[in-house]
mmCIF file of C-alpha atoms in Angstrom:
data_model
loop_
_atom_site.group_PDB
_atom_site.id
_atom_site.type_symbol
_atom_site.label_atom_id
_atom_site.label_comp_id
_atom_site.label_asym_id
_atom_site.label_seq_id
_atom_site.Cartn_x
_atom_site.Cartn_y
_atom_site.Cartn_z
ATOM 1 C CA UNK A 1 108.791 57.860 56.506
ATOM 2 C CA UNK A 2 104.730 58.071 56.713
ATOM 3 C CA UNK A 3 104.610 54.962 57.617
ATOM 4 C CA UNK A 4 107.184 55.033 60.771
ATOM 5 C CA UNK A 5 104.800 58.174 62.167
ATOM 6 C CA UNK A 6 102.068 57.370 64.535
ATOM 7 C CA UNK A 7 98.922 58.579 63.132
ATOM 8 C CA UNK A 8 95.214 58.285 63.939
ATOM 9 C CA UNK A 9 92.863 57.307 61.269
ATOM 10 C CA UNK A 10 92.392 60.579 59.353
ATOM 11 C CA UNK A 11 96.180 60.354 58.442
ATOM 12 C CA UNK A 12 96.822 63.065 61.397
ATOM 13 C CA UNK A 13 100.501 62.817 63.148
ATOM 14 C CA UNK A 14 99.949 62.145 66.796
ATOM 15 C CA UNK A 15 102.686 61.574 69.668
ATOM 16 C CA UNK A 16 102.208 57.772 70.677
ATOM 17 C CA UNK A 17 106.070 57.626 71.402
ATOM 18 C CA UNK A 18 106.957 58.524 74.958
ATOM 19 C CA UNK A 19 108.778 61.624 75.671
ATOM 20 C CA UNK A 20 111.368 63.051 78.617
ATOM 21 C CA UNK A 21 110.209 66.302 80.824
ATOM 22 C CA UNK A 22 111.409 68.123 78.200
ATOM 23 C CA UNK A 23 109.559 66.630 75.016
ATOM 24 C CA UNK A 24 112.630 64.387 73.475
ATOM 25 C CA UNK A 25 111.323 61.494 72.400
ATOM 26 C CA UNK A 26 112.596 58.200 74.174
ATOM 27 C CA UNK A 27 112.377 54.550 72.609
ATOM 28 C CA UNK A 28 109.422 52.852 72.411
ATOM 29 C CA UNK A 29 108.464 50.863 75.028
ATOM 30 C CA UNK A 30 110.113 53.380 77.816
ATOM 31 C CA UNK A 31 108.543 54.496 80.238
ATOM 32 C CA UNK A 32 108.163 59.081 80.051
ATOM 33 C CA UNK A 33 105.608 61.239 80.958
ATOM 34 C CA UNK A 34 102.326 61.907 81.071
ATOM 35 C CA UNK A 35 101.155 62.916 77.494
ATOM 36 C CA UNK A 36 98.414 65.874 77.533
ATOM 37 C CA UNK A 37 96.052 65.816 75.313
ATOM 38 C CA UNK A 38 96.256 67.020 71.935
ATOM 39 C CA UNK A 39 92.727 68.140 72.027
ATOM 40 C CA UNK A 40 92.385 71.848 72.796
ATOM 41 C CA UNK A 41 90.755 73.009 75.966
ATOM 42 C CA UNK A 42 88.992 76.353 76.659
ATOM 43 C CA UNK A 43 91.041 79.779 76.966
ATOM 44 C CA UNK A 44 91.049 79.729 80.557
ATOM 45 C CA UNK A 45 91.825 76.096 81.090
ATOM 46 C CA UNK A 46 94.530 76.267 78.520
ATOM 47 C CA UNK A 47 96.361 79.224 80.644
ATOM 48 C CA UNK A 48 95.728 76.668 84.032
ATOM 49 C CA UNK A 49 97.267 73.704 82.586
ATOM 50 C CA UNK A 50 100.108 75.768 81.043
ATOM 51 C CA UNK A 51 100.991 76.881 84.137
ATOM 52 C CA UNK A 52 100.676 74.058 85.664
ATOM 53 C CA UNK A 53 103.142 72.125 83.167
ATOM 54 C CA UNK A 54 105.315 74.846 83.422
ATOM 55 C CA UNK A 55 105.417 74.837 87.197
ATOM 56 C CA UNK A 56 106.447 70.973 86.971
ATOM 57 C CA UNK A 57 108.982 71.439 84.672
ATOM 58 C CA UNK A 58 107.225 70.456 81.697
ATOM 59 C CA UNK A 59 107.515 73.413 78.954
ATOM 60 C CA UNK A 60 107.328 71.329 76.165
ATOM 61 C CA UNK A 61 104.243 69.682 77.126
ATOM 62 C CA UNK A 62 102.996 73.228 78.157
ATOM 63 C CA UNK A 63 103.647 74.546 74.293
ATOM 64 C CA UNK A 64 101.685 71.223 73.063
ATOM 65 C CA UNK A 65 98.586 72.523 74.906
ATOM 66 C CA UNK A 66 98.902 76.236 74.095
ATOM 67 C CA UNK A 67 99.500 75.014 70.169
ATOM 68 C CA UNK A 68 96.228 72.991 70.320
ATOM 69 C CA UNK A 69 94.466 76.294 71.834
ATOM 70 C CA UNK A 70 96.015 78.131 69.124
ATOM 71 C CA UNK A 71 95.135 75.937 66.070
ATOM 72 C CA UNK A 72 91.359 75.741 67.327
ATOM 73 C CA UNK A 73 90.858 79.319 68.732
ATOM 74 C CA UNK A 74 89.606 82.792 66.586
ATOM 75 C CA UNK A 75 92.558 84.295 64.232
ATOM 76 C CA UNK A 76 92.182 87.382 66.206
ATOM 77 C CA UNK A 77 93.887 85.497 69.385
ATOM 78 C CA UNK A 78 96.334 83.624 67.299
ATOM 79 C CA UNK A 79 99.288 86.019 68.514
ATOM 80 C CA UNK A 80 98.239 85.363 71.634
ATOM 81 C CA UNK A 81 98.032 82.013 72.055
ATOM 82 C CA UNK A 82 100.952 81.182 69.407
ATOM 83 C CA UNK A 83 103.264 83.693 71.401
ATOM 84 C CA UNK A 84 102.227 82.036 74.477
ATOM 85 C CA UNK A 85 103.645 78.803 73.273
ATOM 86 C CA UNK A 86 106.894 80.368 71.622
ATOM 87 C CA UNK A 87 107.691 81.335 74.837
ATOM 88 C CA UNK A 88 107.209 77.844 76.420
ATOM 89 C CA UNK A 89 109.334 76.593 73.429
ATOM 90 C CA UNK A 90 112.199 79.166 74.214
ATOM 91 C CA UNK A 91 111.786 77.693 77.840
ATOM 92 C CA UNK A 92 112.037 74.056 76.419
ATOM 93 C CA UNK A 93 115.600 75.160 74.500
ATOM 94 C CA UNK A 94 116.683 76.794 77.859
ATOM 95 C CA UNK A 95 116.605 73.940 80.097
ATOM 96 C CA UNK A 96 118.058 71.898 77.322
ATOM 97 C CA UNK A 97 120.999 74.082 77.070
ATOM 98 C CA UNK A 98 120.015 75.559 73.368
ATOM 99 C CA UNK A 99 120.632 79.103 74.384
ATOM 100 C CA UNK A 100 120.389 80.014 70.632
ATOM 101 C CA UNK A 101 117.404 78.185 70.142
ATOM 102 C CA UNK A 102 116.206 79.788 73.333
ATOM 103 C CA UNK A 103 116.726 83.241 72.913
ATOM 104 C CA UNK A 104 115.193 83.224 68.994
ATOM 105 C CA UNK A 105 111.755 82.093 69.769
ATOM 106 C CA UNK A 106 111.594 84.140 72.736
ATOM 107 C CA UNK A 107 112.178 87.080 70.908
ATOM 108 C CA UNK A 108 109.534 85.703 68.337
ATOM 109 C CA UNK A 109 107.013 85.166 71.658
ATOM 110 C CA UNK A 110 107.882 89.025 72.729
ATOM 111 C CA UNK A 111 107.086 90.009 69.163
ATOM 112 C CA UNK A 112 103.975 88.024 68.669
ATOM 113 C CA UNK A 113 102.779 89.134 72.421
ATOM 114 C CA UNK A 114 103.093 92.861 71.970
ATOM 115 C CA UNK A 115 101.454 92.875 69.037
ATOM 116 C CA UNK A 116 98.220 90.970 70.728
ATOM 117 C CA UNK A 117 98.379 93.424 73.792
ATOM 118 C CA UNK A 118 98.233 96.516 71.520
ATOM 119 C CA UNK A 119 94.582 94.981 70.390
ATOM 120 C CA UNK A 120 93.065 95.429 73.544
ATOM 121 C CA UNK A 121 91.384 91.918 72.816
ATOM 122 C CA UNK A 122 90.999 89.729 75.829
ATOM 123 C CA UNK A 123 93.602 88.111 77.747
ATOM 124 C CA UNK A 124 91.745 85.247 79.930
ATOM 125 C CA UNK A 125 93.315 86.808 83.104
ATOM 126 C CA UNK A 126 96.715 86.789 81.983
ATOM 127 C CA UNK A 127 99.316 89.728 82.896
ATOM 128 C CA UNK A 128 100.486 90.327 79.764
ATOM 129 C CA UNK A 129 103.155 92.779 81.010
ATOM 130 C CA UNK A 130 104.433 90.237 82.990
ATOM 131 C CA UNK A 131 104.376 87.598 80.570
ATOM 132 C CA UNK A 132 106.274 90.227 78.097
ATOM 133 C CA UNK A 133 108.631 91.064 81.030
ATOM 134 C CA UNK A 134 109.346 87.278 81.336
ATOM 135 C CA UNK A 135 109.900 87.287 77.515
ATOM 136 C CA UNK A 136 112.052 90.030 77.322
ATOM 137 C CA UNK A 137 113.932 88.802 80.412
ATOM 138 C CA UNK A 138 114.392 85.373 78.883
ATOM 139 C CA UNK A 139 115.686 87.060 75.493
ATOM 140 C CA UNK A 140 118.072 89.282 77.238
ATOM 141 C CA UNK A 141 120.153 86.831 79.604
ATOM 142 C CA UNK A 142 120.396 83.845 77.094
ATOM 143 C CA UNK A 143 123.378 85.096 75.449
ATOM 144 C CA UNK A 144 124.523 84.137 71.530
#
């Protein structure tokens, strides 16, 4: 299998296959979207282009630039910015009809986010309460 992966030259997994909206990979040689990078930006450009991806319909690739924020930022913000991209995951499931799948990790986004917002640590602008209400909105009307 390691060798059907695309991977740059420290062995690393990266996505060279293109993906749909929604982050399924298509065959090679098809034309998808955009990638974003898999380089992680600063807080408050990571919150900009999430938005931004999730405005266009693209949750998946909002998650993929949340996760790199996530894997290169402080521990301290880790609930934050790993909650952040649960919920764009739980999104992702949503609009491809996984209302299981959806529900779970927004639950696990809710749970991650509350437990950043009771640190008082810093939010790059974000409503949290919002972002919690969207969380808890999402977990409530996908149904098991």
């Amino acid at each position: 299998m390691g060798s059907e992966r695309d991977r740059d030259a420290s062995g690393r997994a990266r996505q060279a296959r293109p993906r749909d909206a929604l982050g399924r990979p298509l065959p090679y040689g098809a034309t998808g979207v955009e990638p974003v990078s898999e380089e992680p930006l600063p807080p408050l450009e990571t919150i900009e282009a999430a938005r931004a991806l999730v405005d266009a319909g693209r949750p998946f690739a909002a998650h993929e630039v949340l996760e790199a924020r996530w894997k290169a930022g402080p521990d301290h913000e880790r609930d934050l910015w790993q909650g952040l991209a649960q919920l764009c995951v739980a999104l992702t499931h949503a609009a491809r009809g996984n209302q299981t799948g959806a529900r779970r990790l927004a639950d696990r986004a809710r749970t991650r986010l509350e437990a950043y917002a009771a640190t008082k640590a810093p939010t790059y602008g974000l409503d949290l309460e919002a972002v919690l209400a969207c969380a808890a909105d999402r977990s409530g009307k996908i149904a098991p």
